[in-house]
Short mmCIF file of C-alpha atoms and ligand atoms in Angstrom, two decimals:
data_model
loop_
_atom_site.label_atom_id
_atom_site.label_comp_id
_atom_site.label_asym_id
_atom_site.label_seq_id
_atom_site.Cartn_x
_atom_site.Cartn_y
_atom_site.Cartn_z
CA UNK A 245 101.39 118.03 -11.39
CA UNK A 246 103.55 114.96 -12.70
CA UNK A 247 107.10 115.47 -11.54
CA UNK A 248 107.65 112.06 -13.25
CA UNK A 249 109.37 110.52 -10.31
CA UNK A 250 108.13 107.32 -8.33
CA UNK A 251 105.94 108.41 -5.49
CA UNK A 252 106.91 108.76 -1.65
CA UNK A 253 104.47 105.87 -0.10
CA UNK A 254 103.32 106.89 2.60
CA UNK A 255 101.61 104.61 5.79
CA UNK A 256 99.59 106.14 8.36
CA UNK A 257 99.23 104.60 11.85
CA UNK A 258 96.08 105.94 13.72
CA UNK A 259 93.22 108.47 12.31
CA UNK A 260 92.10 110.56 15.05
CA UNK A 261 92.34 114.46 15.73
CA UNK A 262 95.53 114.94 14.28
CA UNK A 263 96.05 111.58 11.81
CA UNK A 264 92.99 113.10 10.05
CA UNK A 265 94.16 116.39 9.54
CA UNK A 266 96.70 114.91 8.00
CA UNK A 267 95.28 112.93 5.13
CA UNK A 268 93.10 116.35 4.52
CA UNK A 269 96.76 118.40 4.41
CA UNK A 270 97.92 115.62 2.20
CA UNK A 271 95.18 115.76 -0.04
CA UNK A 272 94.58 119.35 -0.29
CA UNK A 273 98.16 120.61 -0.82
CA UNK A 274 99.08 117.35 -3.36
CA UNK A 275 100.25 119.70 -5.71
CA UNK A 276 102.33 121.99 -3.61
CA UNK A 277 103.74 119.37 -1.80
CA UNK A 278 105.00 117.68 -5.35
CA UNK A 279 106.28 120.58 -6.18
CA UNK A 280 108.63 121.07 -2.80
CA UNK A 281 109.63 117.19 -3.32
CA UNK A 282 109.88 116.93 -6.73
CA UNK A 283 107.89 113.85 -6.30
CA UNK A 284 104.21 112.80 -5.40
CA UNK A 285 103.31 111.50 -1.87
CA UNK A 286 101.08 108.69 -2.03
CA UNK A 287 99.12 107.11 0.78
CA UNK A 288 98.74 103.84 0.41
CA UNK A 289 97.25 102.38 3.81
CA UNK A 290 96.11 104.01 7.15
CA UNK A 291 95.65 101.71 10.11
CA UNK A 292 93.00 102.12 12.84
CA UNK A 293 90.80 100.73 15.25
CA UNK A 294 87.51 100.70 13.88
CA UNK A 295 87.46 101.21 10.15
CA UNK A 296 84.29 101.11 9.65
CA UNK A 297 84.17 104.55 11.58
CA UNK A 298 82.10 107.58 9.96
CA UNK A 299 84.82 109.90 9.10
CA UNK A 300 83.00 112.63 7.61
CA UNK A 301 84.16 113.74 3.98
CA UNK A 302 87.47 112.77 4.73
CA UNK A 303 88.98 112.39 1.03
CA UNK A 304 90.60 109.38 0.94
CA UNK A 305 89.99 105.87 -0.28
CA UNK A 306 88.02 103.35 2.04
CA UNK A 307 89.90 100.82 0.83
CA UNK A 308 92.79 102.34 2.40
CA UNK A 309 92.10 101.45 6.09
CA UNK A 310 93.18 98.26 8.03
CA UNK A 311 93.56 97.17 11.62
CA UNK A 312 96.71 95.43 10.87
CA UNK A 313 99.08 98.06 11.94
CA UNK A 314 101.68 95.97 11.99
CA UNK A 315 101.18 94.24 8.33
CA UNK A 316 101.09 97.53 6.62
CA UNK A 317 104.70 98.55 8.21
CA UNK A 318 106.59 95.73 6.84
CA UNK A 319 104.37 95.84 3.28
CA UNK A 320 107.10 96.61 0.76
CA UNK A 321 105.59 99.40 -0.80
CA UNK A 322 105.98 101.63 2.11
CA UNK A 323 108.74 104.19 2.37
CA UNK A 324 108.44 106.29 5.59
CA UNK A 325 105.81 105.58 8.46
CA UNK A 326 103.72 108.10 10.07
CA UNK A 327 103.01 107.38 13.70
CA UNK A 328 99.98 109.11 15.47
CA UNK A 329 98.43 106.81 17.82
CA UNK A 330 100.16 107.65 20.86
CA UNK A 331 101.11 105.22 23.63
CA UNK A 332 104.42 103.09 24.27
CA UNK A 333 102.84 99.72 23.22
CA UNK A 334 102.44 98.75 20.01
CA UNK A 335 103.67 101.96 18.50
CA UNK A 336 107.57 100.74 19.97
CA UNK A 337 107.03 97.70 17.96
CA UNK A 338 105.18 98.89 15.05
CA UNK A 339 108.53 102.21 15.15
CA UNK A 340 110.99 99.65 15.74
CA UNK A 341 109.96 97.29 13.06
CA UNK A 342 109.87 100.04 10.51
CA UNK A 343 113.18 101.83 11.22
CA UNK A 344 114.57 98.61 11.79
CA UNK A 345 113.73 97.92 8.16
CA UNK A 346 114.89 101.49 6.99
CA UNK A 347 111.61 102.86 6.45
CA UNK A 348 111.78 106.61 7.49
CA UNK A 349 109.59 107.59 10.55
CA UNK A 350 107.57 110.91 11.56
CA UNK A 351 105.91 110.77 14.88
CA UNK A 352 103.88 112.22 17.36
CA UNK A 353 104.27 109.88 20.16
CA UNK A 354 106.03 112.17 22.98
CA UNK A 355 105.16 109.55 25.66
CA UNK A 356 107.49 107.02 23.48
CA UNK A 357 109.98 109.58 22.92
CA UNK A 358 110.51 110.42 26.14
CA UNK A 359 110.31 107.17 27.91
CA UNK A 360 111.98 105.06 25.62
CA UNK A 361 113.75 107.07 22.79
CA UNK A 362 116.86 104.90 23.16
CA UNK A 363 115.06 101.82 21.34
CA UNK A 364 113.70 104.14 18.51
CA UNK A 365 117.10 105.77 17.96
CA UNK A 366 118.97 102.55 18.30
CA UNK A 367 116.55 101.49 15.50
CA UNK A 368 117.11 103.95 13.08
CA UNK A 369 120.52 103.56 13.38
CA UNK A 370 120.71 100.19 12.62
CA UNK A 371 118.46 100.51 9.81
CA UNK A 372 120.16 103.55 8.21
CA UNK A 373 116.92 105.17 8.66
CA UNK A 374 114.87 108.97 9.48
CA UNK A 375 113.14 109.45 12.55
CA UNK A 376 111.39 112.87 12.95
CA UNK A 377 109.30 113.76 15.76
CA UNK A 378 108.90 117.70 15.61
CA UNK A 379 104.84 117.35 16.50
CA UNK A 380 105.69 115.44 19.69
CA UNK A 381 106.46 118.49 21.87
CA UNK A 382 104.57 121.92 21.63
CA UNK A 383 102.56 120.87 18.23
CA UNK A 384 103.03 123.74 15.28
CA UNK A 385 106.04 125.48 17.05
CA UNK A 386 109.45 124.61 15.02
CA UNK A 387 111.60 123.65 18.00
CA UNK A 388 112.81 120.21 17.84
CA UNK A 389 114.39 121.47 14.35
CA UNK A 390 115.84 124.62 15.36
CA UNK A 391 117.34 122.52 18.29
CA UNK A 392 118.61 119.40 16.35
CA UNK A 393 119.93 121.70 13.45
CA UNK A 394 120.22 125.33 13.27
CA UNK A 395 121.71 125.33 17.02
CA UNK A 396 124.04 122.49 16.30
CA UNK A 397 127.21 125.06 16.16
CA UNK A 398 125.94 126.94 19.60
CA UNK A 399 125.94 125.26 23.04
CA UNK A 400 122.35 125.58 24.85
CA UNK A 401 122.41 126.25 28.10
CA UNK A 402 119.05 126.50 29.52
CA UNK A 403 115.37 126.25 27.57
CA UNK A 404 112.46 127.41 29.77
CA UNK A 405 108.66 126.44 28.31
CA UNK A 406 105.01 126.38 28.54
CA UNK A 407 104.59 123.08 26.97
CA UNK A 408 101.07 122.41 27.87
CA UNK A 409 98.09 124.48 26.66
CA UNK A 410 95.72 122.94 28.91
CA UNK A 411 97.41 123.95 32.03
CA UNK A 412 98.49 127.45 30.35
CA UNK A 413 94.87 127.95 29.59
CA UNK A 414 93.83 127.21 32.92
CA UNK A 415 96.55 129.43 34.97
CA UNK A 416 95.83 131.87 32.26
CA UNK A 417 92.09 132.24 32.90
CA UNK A 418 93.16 132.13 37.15
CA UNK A 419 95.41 135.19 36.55
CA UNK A 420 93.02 137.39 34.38
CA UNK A 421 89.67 136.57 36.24
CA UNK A 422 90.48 135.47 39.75
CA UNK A 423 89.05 132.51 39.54
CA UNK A 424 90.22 129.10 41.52
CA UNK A 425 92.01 126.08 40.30
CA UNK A 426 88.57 123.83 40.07
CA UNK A 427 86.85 126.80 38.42
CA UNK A 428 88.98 127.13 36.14
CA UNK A 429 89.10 123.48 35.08
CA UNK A 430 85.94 123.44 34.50
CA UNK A 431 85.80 126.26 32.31
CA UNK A 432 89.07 124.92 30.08
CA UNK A 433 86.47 121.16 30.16
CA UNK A 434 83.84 122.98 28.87
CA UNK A 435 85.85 124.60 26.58
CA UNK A 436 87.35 121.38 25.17
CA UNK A 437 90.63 122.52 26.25
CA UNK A 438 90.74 119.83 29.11
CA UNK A 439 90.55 116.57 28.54
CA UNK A 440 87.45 114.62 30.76
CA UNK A 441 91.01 112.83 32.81
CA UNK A 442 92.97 115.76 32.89
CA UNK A 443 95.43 114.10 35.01
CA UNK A 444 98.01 113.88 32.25
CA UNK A 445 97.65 117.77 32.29
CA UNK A 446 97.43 119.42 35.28
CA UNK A 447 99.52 116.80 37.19
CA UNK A 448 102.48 117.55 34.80
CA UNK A 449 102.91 114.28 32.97
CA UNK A 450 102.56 115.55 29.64
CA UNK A 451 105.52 118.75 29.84
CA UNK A 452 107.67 116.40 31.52
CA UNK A 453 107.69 114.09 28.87
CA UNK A 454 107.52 117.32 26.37
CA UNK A 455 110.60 118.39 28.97
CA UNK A 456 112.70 115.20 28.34
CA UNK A 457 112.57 115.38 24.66
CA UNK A 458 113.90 119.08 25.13
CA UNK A 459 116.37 118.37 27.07
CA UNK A 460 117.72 115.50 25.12
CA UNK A 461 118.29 117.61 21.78
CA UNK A 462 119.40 120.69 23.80
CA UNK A 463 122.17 118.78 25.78
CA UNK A 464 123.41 116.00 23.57
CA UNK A 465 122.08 113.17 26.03
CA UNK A 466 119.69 111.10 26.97
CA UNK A 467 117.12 111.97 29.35
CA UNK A 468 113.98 110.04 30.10
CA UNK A 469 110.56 111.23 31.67
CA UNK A 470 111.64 109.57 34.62
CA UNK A 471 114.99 112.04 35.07
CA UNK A 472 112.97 114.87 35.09
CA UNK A 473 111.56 116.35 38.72
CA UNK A 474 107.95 116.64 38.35
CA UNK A 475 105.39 118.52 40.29
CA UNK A 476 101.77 119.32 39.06
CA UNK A 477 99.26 122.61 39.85
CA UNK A 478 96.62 121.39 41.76
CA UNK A 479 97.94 123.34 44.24
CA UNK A 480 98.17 127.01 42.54
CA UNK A 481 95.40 128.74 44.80
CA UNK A 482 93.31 131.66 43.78
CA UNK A 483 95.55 133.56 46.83
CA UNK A 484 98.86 132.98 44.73
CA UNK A 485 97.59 133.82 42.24
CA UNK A 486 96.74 137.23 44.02
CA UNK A 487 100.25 137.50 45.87
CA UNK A 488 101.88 136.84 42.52
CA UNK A 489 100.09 139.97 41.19
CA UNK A 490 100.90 141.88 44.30
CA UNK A 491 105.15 140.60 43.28
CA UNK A 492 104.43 142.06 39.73
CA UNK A 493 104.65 138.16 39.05
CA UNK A 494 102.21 135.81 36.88
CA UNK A 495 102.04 131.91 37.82
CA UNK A 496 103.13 129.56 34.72
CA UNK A 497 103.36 125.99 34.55
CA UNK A 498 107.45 125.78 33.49
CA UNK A 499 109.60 122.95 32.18
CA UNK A 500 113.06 124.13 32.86
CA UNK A 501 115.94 122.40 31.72
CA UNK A 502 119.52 123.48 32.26
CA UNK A 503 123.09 122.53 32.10
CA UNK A 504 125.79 123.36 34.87
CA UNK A 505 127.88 122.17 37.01
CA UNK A 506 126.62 119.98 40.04
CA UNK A 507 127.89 119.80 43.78
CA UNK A 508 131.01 118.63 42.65
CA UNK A 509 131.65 120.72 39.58
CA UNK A 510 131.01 118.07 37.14
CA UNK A 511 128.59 119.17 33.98
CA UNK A 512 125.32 118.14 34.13
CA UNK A 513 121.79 118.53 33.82
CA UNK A 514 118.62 119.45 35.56
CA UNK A 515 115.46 118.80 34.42
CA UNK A 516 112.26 119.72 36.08
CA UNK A 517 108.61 120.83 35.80
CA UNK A 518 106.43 122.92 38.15
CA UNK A 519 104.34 125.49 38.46
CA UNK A 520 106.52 128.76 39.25
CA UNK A 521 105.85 132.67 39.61
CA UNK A 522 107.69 134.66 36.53
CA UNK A 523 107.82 138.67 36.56
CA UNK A 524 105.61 140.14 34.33
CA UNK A 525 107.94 141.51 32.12
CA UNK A 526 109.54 138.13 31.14
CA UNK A 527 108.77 137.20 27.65
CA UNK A 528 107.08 133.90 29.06
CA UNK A 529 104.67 136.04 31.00
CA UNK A 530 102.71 136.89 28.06
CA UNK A 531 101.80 133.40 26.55
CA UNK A 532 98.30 133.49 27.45
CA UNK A 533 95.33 131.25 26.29
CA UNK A 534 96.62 127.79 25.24
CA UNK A 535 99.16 128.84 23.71
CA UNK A 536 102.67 127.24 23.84
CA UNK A 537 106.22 129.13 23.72
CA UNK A 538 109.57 127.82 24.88
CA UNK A 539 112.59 130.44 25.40
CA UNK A 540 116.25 128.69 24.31
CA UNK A 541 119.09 130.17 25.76
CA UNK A 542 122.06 129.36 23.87
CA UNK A 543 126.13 130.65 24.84
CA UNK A 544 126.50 132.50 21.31
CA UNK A 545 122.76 132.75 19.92
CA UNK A 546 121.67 133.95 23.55
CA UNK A 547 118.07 134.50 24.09
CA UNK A 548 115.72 132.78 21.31
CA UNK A 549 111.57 132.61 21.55
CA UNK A 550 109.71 130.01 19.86
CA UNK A 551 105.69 130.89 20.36
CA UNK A 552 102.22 129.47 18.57
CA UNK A 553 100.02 126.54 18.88
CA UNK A 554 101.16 123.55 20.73
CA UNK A 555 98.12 121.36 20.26
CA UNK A 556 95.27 120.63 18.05
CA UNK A 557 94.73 118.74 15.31
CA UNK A 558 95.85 121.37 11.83
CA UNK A 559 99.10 122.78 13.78
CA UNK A 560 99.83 119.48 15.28
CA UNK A 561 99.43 118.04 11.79
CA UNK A 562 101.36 120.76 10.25
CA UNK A 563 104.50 119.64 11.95
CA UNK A 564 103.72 116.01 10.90
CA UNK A 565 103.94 117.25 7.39
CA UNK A 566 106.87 118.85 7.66
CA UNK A 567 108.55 116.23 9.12
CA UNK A 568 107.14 114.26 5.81
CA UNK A 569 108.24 116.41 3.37
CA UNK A 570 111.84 116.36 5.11
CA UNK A 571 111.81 112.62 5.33
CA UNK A 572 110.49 112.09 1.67
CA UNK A 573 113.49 114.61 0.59
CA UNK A 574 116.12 112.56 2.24
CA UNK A 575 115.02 109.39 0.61
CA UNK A 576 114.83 110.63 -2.94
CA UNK A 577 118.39 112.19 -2.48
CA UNK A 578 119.65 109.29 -0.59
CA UNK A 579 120.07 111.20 2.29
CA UNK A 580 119.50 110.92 6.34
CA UNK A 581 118.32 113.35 8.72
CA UNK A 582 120.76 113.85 11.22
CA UNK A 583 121.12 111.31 13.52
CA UNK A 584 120.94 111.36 17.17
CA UNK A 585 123.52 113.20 18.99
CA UNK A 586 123.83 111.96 22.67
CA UNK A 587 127.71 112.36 22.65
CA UNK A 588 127.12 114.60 25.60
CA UNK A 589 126.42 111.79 28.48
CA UNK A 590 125.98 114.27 30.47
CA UNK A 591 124.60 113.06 34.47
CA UNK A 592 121.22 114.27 35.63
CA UNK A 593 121.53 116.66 38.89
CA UNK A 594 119.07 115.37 41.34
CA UNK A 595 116.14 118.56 42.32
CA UNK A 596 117.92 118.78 45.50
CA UNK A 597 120.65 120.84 43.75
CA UNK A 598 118.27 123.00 41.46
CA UNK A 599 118.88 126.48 42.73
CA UNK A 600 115.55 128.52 42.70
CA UNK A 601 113.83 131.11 44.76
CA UNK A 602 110.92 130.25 46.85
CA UNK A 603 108.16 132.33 47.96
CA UNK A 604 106.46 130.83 50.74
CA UNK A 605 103.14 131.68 52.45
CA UNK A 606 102.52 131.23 56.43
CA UNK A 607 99.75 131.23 58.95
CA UNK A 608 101.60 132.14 62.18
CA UNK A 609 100.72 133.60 65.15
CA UNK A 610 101.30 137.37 65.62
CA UNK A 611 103.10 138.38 68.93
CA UNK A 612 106.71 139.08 69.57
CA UNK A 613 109.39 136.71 68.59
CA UNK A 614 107.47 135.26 65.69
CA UNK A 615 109.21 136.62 62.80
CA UNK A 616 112.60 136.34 64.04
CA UNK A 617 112.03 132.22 65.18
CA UNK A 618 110.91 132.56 61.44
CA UNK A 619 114.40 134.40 60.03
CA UNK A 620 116.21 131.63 62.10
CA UNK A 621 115.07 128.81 60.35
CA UNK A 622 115.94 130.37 57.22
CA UNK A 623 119.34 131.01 58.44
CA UNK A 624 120.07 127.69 59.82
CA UNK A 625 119.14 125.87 56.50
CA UNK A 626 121.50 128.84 54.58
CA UNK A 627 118.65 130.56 53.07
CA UNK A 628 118.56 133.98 52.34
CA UNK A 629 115.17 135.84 52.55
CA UNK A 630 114.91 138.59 49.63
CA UNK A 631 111.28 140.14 51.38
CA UNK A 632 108.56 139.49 54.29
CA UNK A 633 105.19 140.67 53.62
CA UNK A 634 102.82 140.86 57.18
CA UNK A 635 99.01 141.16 56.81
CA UNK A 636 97.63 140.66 60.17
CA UNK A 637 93.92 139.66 61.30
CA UNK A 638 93.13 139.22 65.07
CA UNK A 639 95.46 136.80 67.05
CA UNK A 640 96.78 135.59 63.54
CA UNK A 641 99.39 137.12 60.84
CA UNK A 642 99.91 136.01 57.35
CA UNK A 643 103.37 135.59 56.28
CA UNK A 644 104.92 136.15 52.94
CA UNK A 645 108.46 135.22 52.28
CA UNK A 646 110.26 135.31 49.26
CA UNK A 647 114.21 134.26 49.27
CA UNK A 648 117.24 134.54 47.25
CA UNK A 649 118.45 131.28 44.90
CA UNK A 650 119.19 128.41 46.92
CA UNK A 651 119.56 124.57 46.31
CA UNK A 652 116.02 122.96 46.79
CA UNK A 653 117.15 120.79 49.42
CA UNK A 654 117.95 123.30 51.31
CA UNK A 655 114.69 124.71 50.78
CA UNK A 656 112.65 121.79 51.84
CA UNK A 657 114.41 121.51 54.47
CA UNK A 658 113.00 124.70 55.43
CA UNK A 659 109.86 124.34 54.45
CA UNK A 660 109.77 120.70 56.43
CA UNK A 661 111.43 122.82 59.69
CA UNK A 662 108.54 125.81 59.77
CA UNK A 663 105.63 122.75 59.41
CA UNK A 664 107.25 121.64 62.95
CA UNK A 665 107.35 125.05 64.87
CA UNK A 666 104.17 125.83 67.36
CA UNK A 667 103.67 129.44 65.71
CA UNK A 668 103.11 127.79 62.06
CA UNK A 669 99.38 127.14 62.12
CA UNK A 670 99.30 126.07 58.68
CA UNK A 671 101.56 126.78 55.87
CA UNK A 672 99.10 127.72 52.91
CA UNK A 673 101.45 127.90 49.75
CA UNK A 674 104.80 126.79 48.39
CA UNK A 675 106.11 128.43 44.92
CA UNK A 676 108.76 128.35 43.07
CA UNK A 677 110.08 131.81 41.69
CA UNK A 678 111.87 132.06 38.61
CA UNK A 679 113.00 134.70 35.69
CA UNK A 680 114.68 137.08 37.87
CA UNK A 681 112.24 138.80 40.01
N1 LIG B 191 97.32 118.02 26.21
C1 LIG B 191 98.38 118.78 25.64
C2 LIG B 191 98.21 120.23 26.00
C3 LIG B 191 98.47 118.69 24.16
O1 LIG B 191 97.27 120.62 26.69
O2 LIG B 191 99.05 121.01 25.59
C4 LIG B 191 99.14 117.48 23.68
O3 LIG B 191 100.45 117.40 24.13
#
């Protein structure tokens, strides 16, 4: 179709899982996409490691590939840069360079995002230019959008999420077959879900820097990875996974972000990721497989669910190419996306002050006393217990205490108080409890 405009040039950094997908979207759906533009896209270099690579029937032009990344941003026949290499080094520079230059950006790159947004933003502001990132946090999903745009008139107050499919798929599989945490693993590695270092995964790197990103749009400030609280599940045992069921409760790898006030009543914001137990009933609950979903809770809006695919190379590509068609838009009507909003400033409220629930699992001894030395430590730290489950075997008892909301720190300080007493043999599990149980 000839819309007899000038085409959109397109450059695109990096040709892996998702960069591929991307040249097949843009070459299947040339016509369509014209059509929504009123315009052609045309791709006129793609930057890798290796061009030489076998890439299948990929249909695009040899010709087009280069290793110099950084030549093919500041060519002059390139109007918006797509980023899908990952990394903060050299996408910054190859991001900054473009903006900088007012070349509109789509990315992927959460770790970037997330650890250094400031010097992207900063960029595009100086260079009057787009920067879209929907496919850096939970792939296909339209969240960042919904969050930069449609809830720009509401005031967010809280968005829980699963934000990594890995971990979902693993927890997932742990809850429906009773499997433990390395069993599991294995089976999301053999799967392909895993990655062969799954450290990024299961140790919570990846939703915290998915978390950040969130947390930035939803509160109108800047937060980094390194604001958010972050705790991985190694831990999650096949046994809390059990006492979860026994609660009515499933165990989910969150990324909770919230505003509120802090100790001292000033607004702020806590942002933190960890494997917690949810009821059953709680629309999170149901996310199983490696799926993604993120629940927004917003003052007027109120309770909003964003579910699908948060990885992969065709949904995580399918966000990419929204965020091109968007960008390509604004530059044939002169227009910018809008820019980012961090009027906000709000402070980050250390985990210390995040009010949750714990439910805690102890190896005591089982004679007279035991429970109520227990109780006391609760009380002294100002923690409320909500239930005590006893199973007993022989000389020993097993312990299960879940307690009302309290600040964390008071809750460590529990936890650290029961390690020290003689009757604590061991203390086998420490969960968070969220969702109103
Ligand atoms: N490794 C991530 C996940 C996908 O398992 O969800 C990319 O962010």
């Amino acid at each position: 179709m000839s819309s007899g405009k000038p085409a959109v040039r397109l450059a695109l950094l990096g040709c892996g899982t998702v960069g591929s997908e991307v040249v097949r979207l843009l070459h299947d759906q040339a016509e369509d996409l014209t059509a929504r533009i009123g315009a052609p896209l045309e791709l006129v270099g793609i930057a890798v490691r290796r061009p030489g690579r076998r890439r299948g029937d990929l249909p695009v032009d040899p010709g087009l590939f280069t290793t110099d990344a950084l030549g093919l941003v500041k060519r002059d026949d390139v109007d918006v840069v797509i980023e899908v290499v990952g990394g903060i080094e050299p996408s910054r520079t190859w991001l900054t360079e473009a903006l900088g230059a007012g070349k509109s950006v789509v990315t992927a790159n959460k770790a970037l995002l997330a650890e250094d947004g400031a010097t992207l933003h900063d960029a595009a502001t100086r260079g009057d230019a787009d920067l879209y990132y929907e496919a850096s946090v939970a792939g296909a999903i339209p969240l960042l959008r919904p969050l930069r745009e449609s809830l720009h008139g509401d005031r967010v107050t809280r968005v829980t999420g699963i934000v990594n499919g890995t971990t979902n798929f693993i927890l997932s599989s742990m809850d429906a077959t009773g499997a433990g945490f390395g069993e599991a693993l294995e089976e999301a590695t053999d799967l392909g879900y895993a990655e062969a270092d799954p450290t990024a995964d299961v140790e919570g790197f990846d939703a915290a820097a998915k978390a950040a990103i969130l947390a930035s749009l939803a509160f109108h400030t800047r937060v980094t990875a390194a604001d958010v609280f972050r705790e991985g599940m190694t831990g999650v045992t096949a046994a809390d996974v059990a006492s979860a069921k026994e609660m009515g409760c499933t165990i989910k790898l969150l990324c909770i972000a919230e505003r509120g006030p802090d100790s001292t009543g000033q607004e702020s914001v806590s942002v933190r990721v960890h494997p917690a137990m949810i009821p059953r009933s709680h629309p999170l609950a149901s996310v199983g497989d490696a799926f993604n979903a993120v629940f927004v809770e917003a003052e007027a809006a109120g309770q909003l669910m964003f579910y699908g695919r948060g990885a992969g190379g065709t949904p995580t590509a399918s966000a990419v190419l929204g965020d091109i068609v968007a960008a390509a838009r604004n530059r044939l009507a002169g227009t910018r996306a809008p820019s980012e909003s961090a009027y906000a400033h709000l402070p980050i409220r250390p985990i210390g002050e995040a009010v949750t629930r714990y439910h805690i699992s102890l190896d005591v001894a089982d004679r007279q006393g035991v429970l109520a030395t227990v109780a006391g430590v609760f009380a002294k730290h100002e923690v409320s217990i909500a239930t005590v489950r006893q199973s007993g075997r022989d000389e020993d008892a097993t312990l299960v205490i879940v307690t009302h909301g309290a600040p964390d720190a008071n809750l460590a300080a529990t936890v650290e108080d029961l390690r020290s007493l003689d009757i604590v043999r061991s203390i086998a599990s420490v969960l968070r409890v969220e969702g109103g149980v």
